[in-house]
Amino acid sequence: MGGDLRLTAITKRFGAIAANDNINLTVREGSIHGLLGENGAGKSTLMNILSGLYQPDSGEISLAGEQIQIESPADAIRHGIGMIHQHFMLVKQLTVVENIILGQSKQSGLNKAASRLRLNLKEQSDAIAQLGKTYGLEVPPMALVSTLPVGIQQRVEILKVLCRQARILILDEPTAVLSPTEIQSFLTVLKQLAARNHTIIFISHKLDEIMDVCSEVTILRRGQVVASVPTNRTNRAELAQLMVDRAVEINTQSSPQPVGDVVLDIRDLWVNAEHRQVAALRGLSLQIRAGEIFGIAGVDGNGQRELADAIAHLLPIQKGTIEIISPASTKTKPKSVAYIPEDRQKQGLILSFSIARNLVLKAFSKLPFCRRWILDNKKITAHAKQAIDAFDIRASSPLLKAGQLSGGNQQKIILARELAGEPALIIAMQPTRGLDIGATAAVQQSLRSQRAKGAAILYISTELEDVMAMSDRLGVIYRGQLVDVLDPNAATLERIGLLMAGQSSSSSPQNYPSETLQESANEPAGKPA
Amino acid sequence: MTPIDFISDFLSACLRLSVPLAFAALGGLISERSGVLNIGLEGMILTGAFAGAATAIALDQVWPAVGVALVAGAMVGLLHAYLCVSLGVNQLVSGLAINLTAAGLTTYGARLLFETGTVALPAIAPLNIPGFQQLPIVGVFFQQDPLFYLLLLLLPLTTYALFHTHWGLSLRAVGNAPRAADTAGVSVSRVRYCSVIFCGGLCGLAGAYLTLVHVGFFTENMSAGKGFIALAALIFGRWHPVATTLACLLFGTTEALQLRIQAYGLDIPYQLLAMLPYLTALAALAGLAGKATPPAALGIPYTKEKQ
């Protein structure tokens, strides 16, 4: 096992679309190889082929010069290829140790002497704790996976493939679900793994991370390889351009707007976390005016979700008030609130519905989409066609199911639906999470144009640069309270980082990453996307 | 009749009525743990009952009949697995179709074979365990037929297998998160096929118990909702073998009770009494509403390539 991994002329089609078109790729043993591309560029498809979930229509895979066939995930494991999927492949109802030893009765697992039938949970959990220590991936072996925070779940995924003696680790957008501090420790783990001569394929569209850990990077665009370059001979701007095939302006600073009346007025808001009697918001107050983007920065799990859900009436308020004042609201045109939820696949869309139907989820019962209790499919489709053009949703037909689109296009459907009818207030929860540069720019542009039309926008993101670029005012949330409200143009990353970690003064800047990490580890499990 | 005799007698009736439920419920548990909804238990029991009865008459021997019942049930299980796993048919519809087909075919077969109406079958003799069978009351447990002892053996075996072996781990993983199990190298379709066939086999045994031990003859639709009661028992038992078997005992006891009350000739319409076990099942499930969580992937066909 081991050796260089080589893909030759891999092609995979889904219907008429070539998700992978004649792909050639060489990954050297012991290196961290970046795979960069927009959503829908074919990264995940290629990796699903490597891990045995999909079969390529044509092409060859060879490992250490020898041609191999990967017909099932079990085959991939036999060849030492382990995949860490973007959506974790964990059985949440089982414990960590059960997840790790699942399916290992036939492979040489942790303990080769272990009986093929009996599970030996105690012995195995000791071995896992040991292995975790070796790689800096500590996990509680007997805990149920559903009770663990996302960062720890990811460690379980990595341990799972390491236990299977994987020499080649494929990580599909591993940092998309992590908080900034979790990302730091995760990247350290990656470097450690590479130092132990593990080969790592790192799929991402975050240029910084690619430049930080990878020695070589391959860029995919529309199913094809456009370039393969060592990272020390390129830079962020070049990679970004290769990826999207058009010059992209990174971190567009927002232009200040004249602001209007208060639209959202929150006073002393107390909200409990869902299904628990623990206060997630503890006396939070804020005002947002028309024509203003108010950003919320903070480590995941400090009350952001509860804030958005409380405003959208998805969670009951324990104490305090939320007032939405819309100057334009009359009886005929009620004040409207747009909600862009965090989990676009579960809360934002009905994946098995067509794009057209998803677009009218809020308005299907009214004219013009419905007349005398009968849906007017022609109007609905025509409306979808308009939205597809206006929001640049890449889909061949409005009748395609929402679940068939990439993340960026799914988000555009939500935007098209929510931003229709010029809402007075927009709540955007992690609207660019997991999106590539092109889609991120499109989302940000739509929101900015709503601001220009006088909408008040609450912009919540755990990605600092994202929220700084968007906000006119920036609030930092920590343990359910706004610890400070800053001018993003004047504030430094360091200062905000400290506030996010709960330190109001800049005493010891070196301290905060480890402390916030512990903090987030104690928080309840976030939902992995 | 002394009180002790009465209690022994009642206990024995409870056991007799619970055993077929428990076989079917354990089978259903394995099937549902693997993620395949199985409302076809009823049809599988009926198939087993008929196949057992027909073989017993043809050969005048009981054990080959039990074997044939087991295989017949397993074959129906195979059919259900093929429809649900390979073809991805709606599992409710498949189960329903199995129930209706089994009811039709066995009725037809019964009218062909047992023209004269009910034909008495050779019965499985009880296996008395010397030394224990004379004990008051508990002695009842030691004068049962071999199938009862088989069930007693099966119970700890299933429990152990489910929670302490790789086989059980794969089963639980497939029923909760088939894609995760697949990526871990577990063949989802193999696990589901095996589980549903195993379930069919156990239902076949339940049917054989009905005809060869309990009733002694075959009548049309003699399973009389036992498959559905077993289904209720496994939900009430929260998909745990021991709790499920206890739930079967509860429903069996209710049935025995209502038969006793009928026998006493109290002035209650027997139709109301006959409802009792089903009402108990209903009440049990209502009390459990929202508390029992089924396997997460229950009823959802698994397809490998999905964009």
PDB file of N, CA, C and O in Angstrom, chain A residues 5 7 10 20 23 25 27 33-36 42-54 61 70 76 81-86 168-173 200-204 218 220:
ATOM      1  N   LEU A   5      -0.667   8.177  -6.159  1.00  0.00           N
ATOM      2  CA  LEU A   5      -1.995   7.863  -6.678  1.00  0.00           C
ATOM      3  C   LEU A   5      -2.163   8.603  -7.996  1.00  0.00           C
ATOM      4  O   LEU A   5      -1.861   9.791  -8.093  1.00  0.00           O
ATOM      5  N   LEU A   7      -4.746   9.258 -11.343  1.00  0.00           N
ATOM      6  CA  LEU A   7      -6.017   9.098 -12.053  1.00  0.00           C
ATOM      7  C   LEU A   7      -5.786   9.450 -13.505  1.00  0.00           C
ATOM      8  O   LEU A   7      -5.177  10.468 -13.808  1.00  0.00           O
ATOM      9  N   ILE A  10     -10.388  10.128 -16.225  1.00  0.00           N
ATOM     10  CA  ILE A  10     -11.636   9.739 -15.555  1.00  0.00           C
ATOM     11  C   ILE A  10     -12.804  10.575 -16.083  1.00  0.00           C
ATOM     12  O   ILE A  10     -12.745  11.800 -16.119  1.00  0.00           O
ATOM     13  N   ASN A  20     -17.517  14.802 -14.349  1.00  0.00           N
ATOM     14  CA  ASN A  20     -16.062  14.711 -14.515  1.00  0.00           C
ATOM     15  C   ASN A  20     -15.777  14.425 -15.975  1.00  0.00           C
ATOM     16  O   ASN A  20     -16.353  13.513 -16.546  1.00  0.00           O
ATOM     17  N   ILE A  23     -10.505  13.548 -16.577  1.00  0.00           N
ATOM     18  CA  ILE A  23      -9.677  14.114 -15.516  1.00  0.00           C
ATOM     19  C   ILE A  23      -8.386  13.330 -15.308  1.00  0.00           C
ATOM     20  O   ILE A  23      -8.410  12.098 -15.201  1.00  0.00           O
ATOM     21  N   LEU A  25      -4.919  13.287 -12.837  1.00  0.00           N
ATOM     22  CA  LEU A  25      -4.493  13.838 -11.554  1.00  0.00           C
ATOM     23  C   LEU A  25      -3.446  12.907 -10.947  1.00  0.00           C
ATOM     24  O   LEU A  25      -3.606  11.693 -10.955  1.00  0.00           O
ATOM     25  N   VAL A  27      -1.204  12.400  -7.389  1.00  0.00           N
ATOM     26  CA  VAL A  27      -0.996  12.824  -6.012  1.00  0.00           C
ATOM     27  C   VAL A  27       0.210  12.074  -5.463  1.00  0.00           C
ATOM     28  O   VAL A  27       0.209  10.846  -5.431  1.00  0.00           O
ATOM     29  N   HIS A  33      -2.407  17.397  -1.026  1.00  0.00           N
ATOM     30  CA  HIS A  33      -2.732  17.866  -2.360  1.00  0.00           C
ATOM     31  C   HIS A  33      -4.079  18.576  -2.313  1.00  0.00           C
ATOM     32  O   HIS A  33      -5.085  17.996  -1.903  1.00  0.00           O
ATOM     33  N   GLY A  34      -4.104  19.811  -2.709  1.00  0.00           N
ATOM     34  CA  GLY A  34      -5.353  20.562  -2.693  1.00  0.00           C
ATOM     35  C   GLY A  34      -6.172  20.307  -3.945  1.00  0.00           C
ATOM     36  O   GLY A  34      -5.615  20.131  -5.030  1.00  0.00           O
ATOM     37  N   LEU A  35      -7.487  20.238  -3.764  1.00  0.00           N
ATOM     38  CA  LEU A  35      -8.365  20.120  -4.924  1.00  0.00           C
ATOM     39  C   LEU A  35      -9.343  21.279  -4.817  1.00  0.00           C
ATOM     40  O   LEU A  35     -10.139  21.361  -3.890  1.00  0.00           O
ATOM     41  N   LEU A  36      -9.225  22.191  -5.769  1.00  0.00           N
ATOM     42  CA  LEU A  36      -9.925  23.450  -5.650  1.00  0.00           C
ATOM     43  C   LEU A  36     -10.928  23.571  -6.774  1.00  0.00           C
ATOM     44  O   LEU A  36     -10.666  23.146  -7.896  1.00  0.00           O
ATOM     45  N   GLY A  42     -17.168  19.433  -9.795  1.00  0.00           N
ATOM     46  CA  GLY A  42     -16.913  18.000  -9.947  1.00  0.00           C
ATOM     47  C   GLY A  42     -15.958  17.427  -8.923  1.00  0.00           C
ATOM     48  O   GLY A  42     -15.541  16.275  -9.048  1.00  0.00           O
ATOM     49  N   LYS A  43     -15.624  18.197  -7.885  1.00  0.00           N
ATOM     50  CA  LYS A  43     -14.689  17.693  -6.871  1.00  0.00           C
ATOM     51  C   LYS A  43     -15.265  16.503  -6.127  1.00  0.00           C
ATOM     52  O   LYS A  43     -14.621  15.451  -6.002  1.00  0.00           O
ATOM     53  N   SER A  44     -16.483  16.683  -5.637  1.00  0.00           N
ATOM     54  CA  SER A  44     -17.086  15.626  -4.829  1.00  0.00           C
ATOM     55  C   SER A  44     -17.318  14.363  -5.647  1.00  0.00           C
ATOM     56  O   SER A  44     -17.117  13.251  -5.164  1.00  0.00           O
ATOM     57  N   THR A  45     -17.735  14.543  -6.892  1.00  0.00           N
ATOM     58  CA  THR A  45     -17.954  13.386  -7.758  1.00  0.00           C
ATOM     59  C   THR A  45     -16.657  12.596  -7.928  1.00  0.00           C
ATOM     60  O   THR A  45     -16.627  11.372  -7.777  1.00  0.00           O
ATOM     61  N   LEU A  46     -15.579  13.323  -8.194  1.00  0.00           N
ATOM     62  CA  LEU A  46     -14.287  12.668  -8.398  1.00  0.00           C
ATOM     63  C   LEU A  46     -13.890  11.876  -7.155  1.00  0.00           C
ATOM     64  O   LEU A  46     -13.438  10.730  -7.234  1.00  0.00           O
ATOM     65  N   MET A  47     -14.106  12.464  -5.990  1.00  0.00           N
ATOM     66  CA  MET A  47     -13.704  11.794  -4.773  1.00  0.00           C
ATOM     67  C   MET A  47     -14.630  10.627  -4.431  1.00  0.00           C
ATOM     68  O   MET A  47     -14.200   9.631  -3.879  1.00  0.00           O
ATOM     69  N   ASN A  48     -15.904  10.758  -4.802  1.00  0.00           N
ATOM     70  CA  ASN A  48     -16.807   9.634  -4.607  1.00  0.00           C
ATOM     71  C   ASN A  48     -16.423   8.462  -5.500  1.00  0.00           C
ATOM     72  O   ASN A  48     -16.671   7.303  -5.162  1.00  0.00           O
ATOM     73  N   ILE A  49     -15.807   8.758  -6.634  1.00  0.00           N
ATOM     74  CA  ILE A  49     -15.302   7.690  -7.495  1.00  0.00           C
ATOM     75  C   ILE A  49     -14.117   7.009  -6.808  1.00  0.00           C
ATOM     76  O   ILE A  49     -14.033   5.787  -6.728  1.00  0.00           O
ATOM     77  N   LEU A  50     -13.225   7.831  -6.251  1.00  0.00           N
ATOM     78  CA  LEU A  50     -12.053   7.266  -5.570  1.00  0.00           C
ATOM     79  C   LEU A  50     -12.442   6.420  -4.364  1.00  0.00           C
ATOM     80  O   LEU A  50     -11.769   5.452  -4.032  1.00  0.00           O
ATOM     81  N   SER A  51     -13.527   6.815  -3.706  1.00  0.00           N
ATOM     82  CA  SER A  51     -13.889   6.093  -2.493  1.00  0.00           C
ATOM     83  C   SER A  51     -14.879   4.966  -2.769  1.00  0.00           C
ATOM     84  O   SER A  51     -15.369   4.329  -1.862  1.00  0.00           O
ATOM     85  N   GLY A  52     -15.189   4.734  -4.038  1.00  0.00           N
ATOM     86  CA  GLY A  52     -15.982   3.563  -4.388  1.00  0.00           C
ATOM     87  C   GLY A  52     -17.483   3.760  -4.358  1.00  0.00           C
ATOM     88  O   GLY A  52     -18.234   2.826  -4.581  1.00  0.00           O
ATOM     89  N   LEU A  53     -17.943   4.976  -4.062  1.00  0.00           N
ATOM     90  CA  LEU A  53     -19.397   5.191  -4.045  1.00  0.00           C
ATOM     91  C   LEU A  53     -19.951   5.266  -5.462  1.00  0.00           C
ATOM     92  O   LEU A  53     -21.050   4.811  -5.725  1.00  0.00           O
ATOM     93  N   TYR A  54     -19.194   5.879  -6.366  1.00  0.00           N
ATOM     94  CA  TYR A  54     -19.610   5.955  -7.769  1.00  0.00           C
ATOM     95  C   TYR A  54     -18.634   5.152  -8.622  1.00  0.00           C
ATOM     96  O   TYR A  54     -17.473   5.009  -8.275  1.00  0.00           O
ATOM     97  N   ILE A  61      -7.567   4.164 -12.591  1.00  0.00           N
ATOM     98  CA  ILE A  61      -6.978   4.620 -11.337  1.00  0.00           C
ATOM     99  C   ILE A  61      -5.804   3.704 -11.039  1.00  0.00           C
ATOM    100  O   ILE A  61      -5.933   2.475 -11.138  1.00  0.00           O
ATOM    101  N   ILE A  70     -11.858   0.094  -8.033  1.00  0.00           N
ATOM    102  CA  ILE A  70     -12.542   0.409  -6.781  1.00  0.00           C
ATOM    103  C   ILE A  70     -14.038   0.313  -7.038  1.00  0.00           C
ATOM    104  O   ILE A  70     -14.652   1.227  -7.552  1.00  0.00           O
ATOM    105  N   ALA A  76     -12.182   0.378  -1.652  1.00  0.00           N
ATOM    106  CA  ALA A  76     -11.353   1.556  -1.400  1.00  0.00           C
ATOM    107  C   ALA A  76     -10.580   1.382  -0.104  1.00  0.00           C
ATOM    108  O   ALA A  76      -9.383   1.664  -0.036  1.00  0.00           O
ATOM    109  N   ILE A  81      -7.546   3.623   0.896  1.00  0.00           N
ATOM    110  CA  ILE A  81      -8.109   4.951   0.615  1.00  0.00           C
ATOM    111  C   ILE A  81      -9.266   5.197   1.565  1.00  0.00           C
ATOM    112  O   ILE A  81     -10.221   4.422   1.616  1.00  0.00           O
ATOM    113  N   GLY A  82      -9.172   6.243   2.350  1.00  0.00           N
ATOM    114  CA  GLY A  82     -10.233   6.560   3.305  1.00  0.00           C
ATOM    115  C   GLY A  82     -10.796   7.928   2.998  1.00  0.00           C
ATOM    116  O   GLY A  82     -10.061   8.862   2.737  1.00  0.00           O
ATOM    117  N   MET A  83     -12.119   8.014   3.020  1.00  0.00           N
ATOM    118  CA  MET A  83     -12.765   9.282   2.655  1.00  0.00           C
ATOM    119  C   MET A  83     -13.462   9.883   3.861  1.00  0.00           C
ATOM    120  O   MET A  83     -14.156   9.191   4.591  1.00  0.00           O
ATOM    121  N   ILE A  84     -13.263  11.178   4.058  1.00  0.00           N
ATOM    122  CA  ILE A  84     -14.026  11.897   5.074  1.00  0.00           C
ATOM    123  C   ILE A  84     -14.976  12.813   4.342  1.00  0.00           C
ATOM    124  O   ILE A  84     -14.564  13.785   3.722  1.00  0.00           O
ATOM    125  N   HIS A  85     -16.248  12.434   4.349  1.00  0.00           N
ATOM    126  CA  HIS A  85     -17.229  13.126   3.532  1.00  0.00           C
ATOM    127  C   HIS A  85     -17.605  14.468   4.136  1.00  0.00           C
ATOM    128  O   HIS A  85     -17.506  14.677   5.330  1.00  0.00           O
ATOM    129  N   GLN A  86     -18.067  15.350   3.253  1.00  0.00           N
ATOM    130  CA  GLN A  86     -18.499  16.674   3.684  1.00  0.00           C
ATOM    131  C   GLN A  86     -19.663  16.547   4.663  1.00  0.00           C
ATOM    132  O   GLN A  86     -19.676  17.190   5.707  1.00  0.00           O
ATOM    133  N   ILE A 168      -4.160   6.925   2.326  1.00  0.00           N
ATOM    134  CA  ILE A 168      -4.593   8.077   1.550  1.00  0.00           C
ATOM    135  C   ILE A 168      -5.899   8.585   2.134  1.00  0.00           C
ATOM    136  O   ILE A 168      -6.885   7.856   2.199  1.00  0.00           O
ATOM    137  N   LEU A 169      -5.898   9.814   2.619  1.00  0.00           N
ATOM    138  CA  LEU A 169      -7.101  10.378   3.221  1.00  0.00           C
ATOM    139  C   LEU A 169      -7.675  11.443   2.298  1.00  0.00           C
ATOM    140  O   LEU A 169      -6.967  12.354   1.887  1.00  0.00           O
ATOM    141  N   ILE A 170      -8.949  11.297   1.982  1.00  0.00           N
ATOM    142  CA  ILE A 170      -9.608  12.303   1.163  1.00  0.00           C
ATOM    143  C   ILE A 170     -10.537  13.092   2.067  1.00  0.00           C
ATOM    144  O   ILE A 170     -11.395  12.523   2.738  1.00  0.00           O
ATOM    145  N   LEU A 171     -10.357  14.395   2.121  1.00  0.00           N
ATOM    146  CA  LEU A 171     -11.200  15.222   2.978  1.00  0.00           C
ATOM    147  C   LEU A 171     -12.016  16.170   2.117  1.00  0.00           C
ATOM    148  O   LEU A 171     -11.460  17.020   1.436  1.00  0.00           O
ATOM    149  N   ASP A 172     -13.334  15.995   2.138  1.00  0.00           N
ATOM    150  CA  ASP A 172     -14.207  16.789   1.289  1.00  0.00           C
ATOM    151  C   ASP A 172     -14.705  18.005   2.073  1.00  0.00           C
ATOM    152  O   ASP A 172     -15.540  17.872   2.962  1.00  0.00           O
ATOM    153  N   GLU A 173     -14.200  19.164   1.762  1.00  0.00           N
ATOM    154  CA  GLU A 173     -14.544  20.419   2.426  1.00  0.00           C
ATOM    155  C   GLU A 173     -14.653  20.248   3.933  1.00  0.00           C
ATOM    156  O   GLU A 173     -15.700  20.514   4.530  1.00  0.00           O
ATOM    157  N   ILE A 200      -2.672  13.093   1.658  1.00  0.00           N
ATOM    158  CA  ILE A 200      -3.953  13.740   1.936  1.00  0.00           C
ATOM    159  C   ILE A 200      -4.434  14.512   0.719  1.00  0.00           C
ATOM    160  O   ILE A 200      -3.683  15.265   0.100  1.00  0.00           O
ATOM    161  N   ILE A 201      -5.677  14.258   0.345  1.00  0.00           N
ATOM    162  CA  ILE A 201      -6.304  15.065  -0.697  1.00  0.00           C
ATOM    163  C   ILE A 201      -7.301  15.984  -0.007  1.00  0.00           C
ATOM    164  O   ILE A 201      -8.224  15.526   0.670  1.00  0.00           O
ATOM    165  N   PHE A 202      -7.061  17.262  -0.113  1.00  0.00           N
ATOM    166  CA  PHE A 202      -7.798  18.255   0.650  1.00  0.00           C
ATOM    167  C   PHE A 202      -8.674  19.062  -0.292  1.00  0.00           C
ATOM    168  O   PHE A 202      -8.175  19.820  -1.111  1.00  0.00           O
ATOM    169  N   ILE A 203      -9.968  18.843  -0.207  1.00  0.00           N
ATOM    170  CA  ILE A 203     -10.889  19.533  -1.100  1.00  0.00           C
ATOM    171  C   ILE A 203     -11.422  20.769  -0.398  1.00  0.00           C
ATOM    172  O   ILE A 203     -11.894  20.683   0.731  1.00  0.00           O
ATOM    173  N   SER A 204     -11.330  21.889  -1.041  1.00  0.00           N
ATOM    174  CA  SER A 204     -11.793  23.106  -0.386  1.00  0.00           C
ATOM    175  C   SER A 204     -12.006  24.172  -1.435  1.00  0.00           C
ATOM    176  O   SER A 204     -11.556  24.056  -2.567  1.00  0.00           O
ATOM    177  N   THR A 218      -4.649  21.285  -7.410  1.00  0.00           N
ATOM    178  CA  THR A 218      -5.235  21.059  -8.724  1.00  0.00           C
ATOM    179  C   THR A 218      -6.576  21.783  -8.770  1.00  0.00           C
ATOM    180  O   THR A 218      -7.353  21.703  -7.826  1.00  0.00           O
ATOM    181  N   LEU A 220     -10.199  22.462 -10.513  1.00  0.00           N
ATOM    182  CA  LEU A 220     -11.226  21.921 -11.388  1.00  0.00           C
ATOM    183  C   LEU A 220     -12.203  23.019 -11.756  1.00  0.00           C
ATOM    184  O   LEU A 220     -12.514  23.892 -10.944  1.00  0.00           O
TER     185      LEU A 220
END
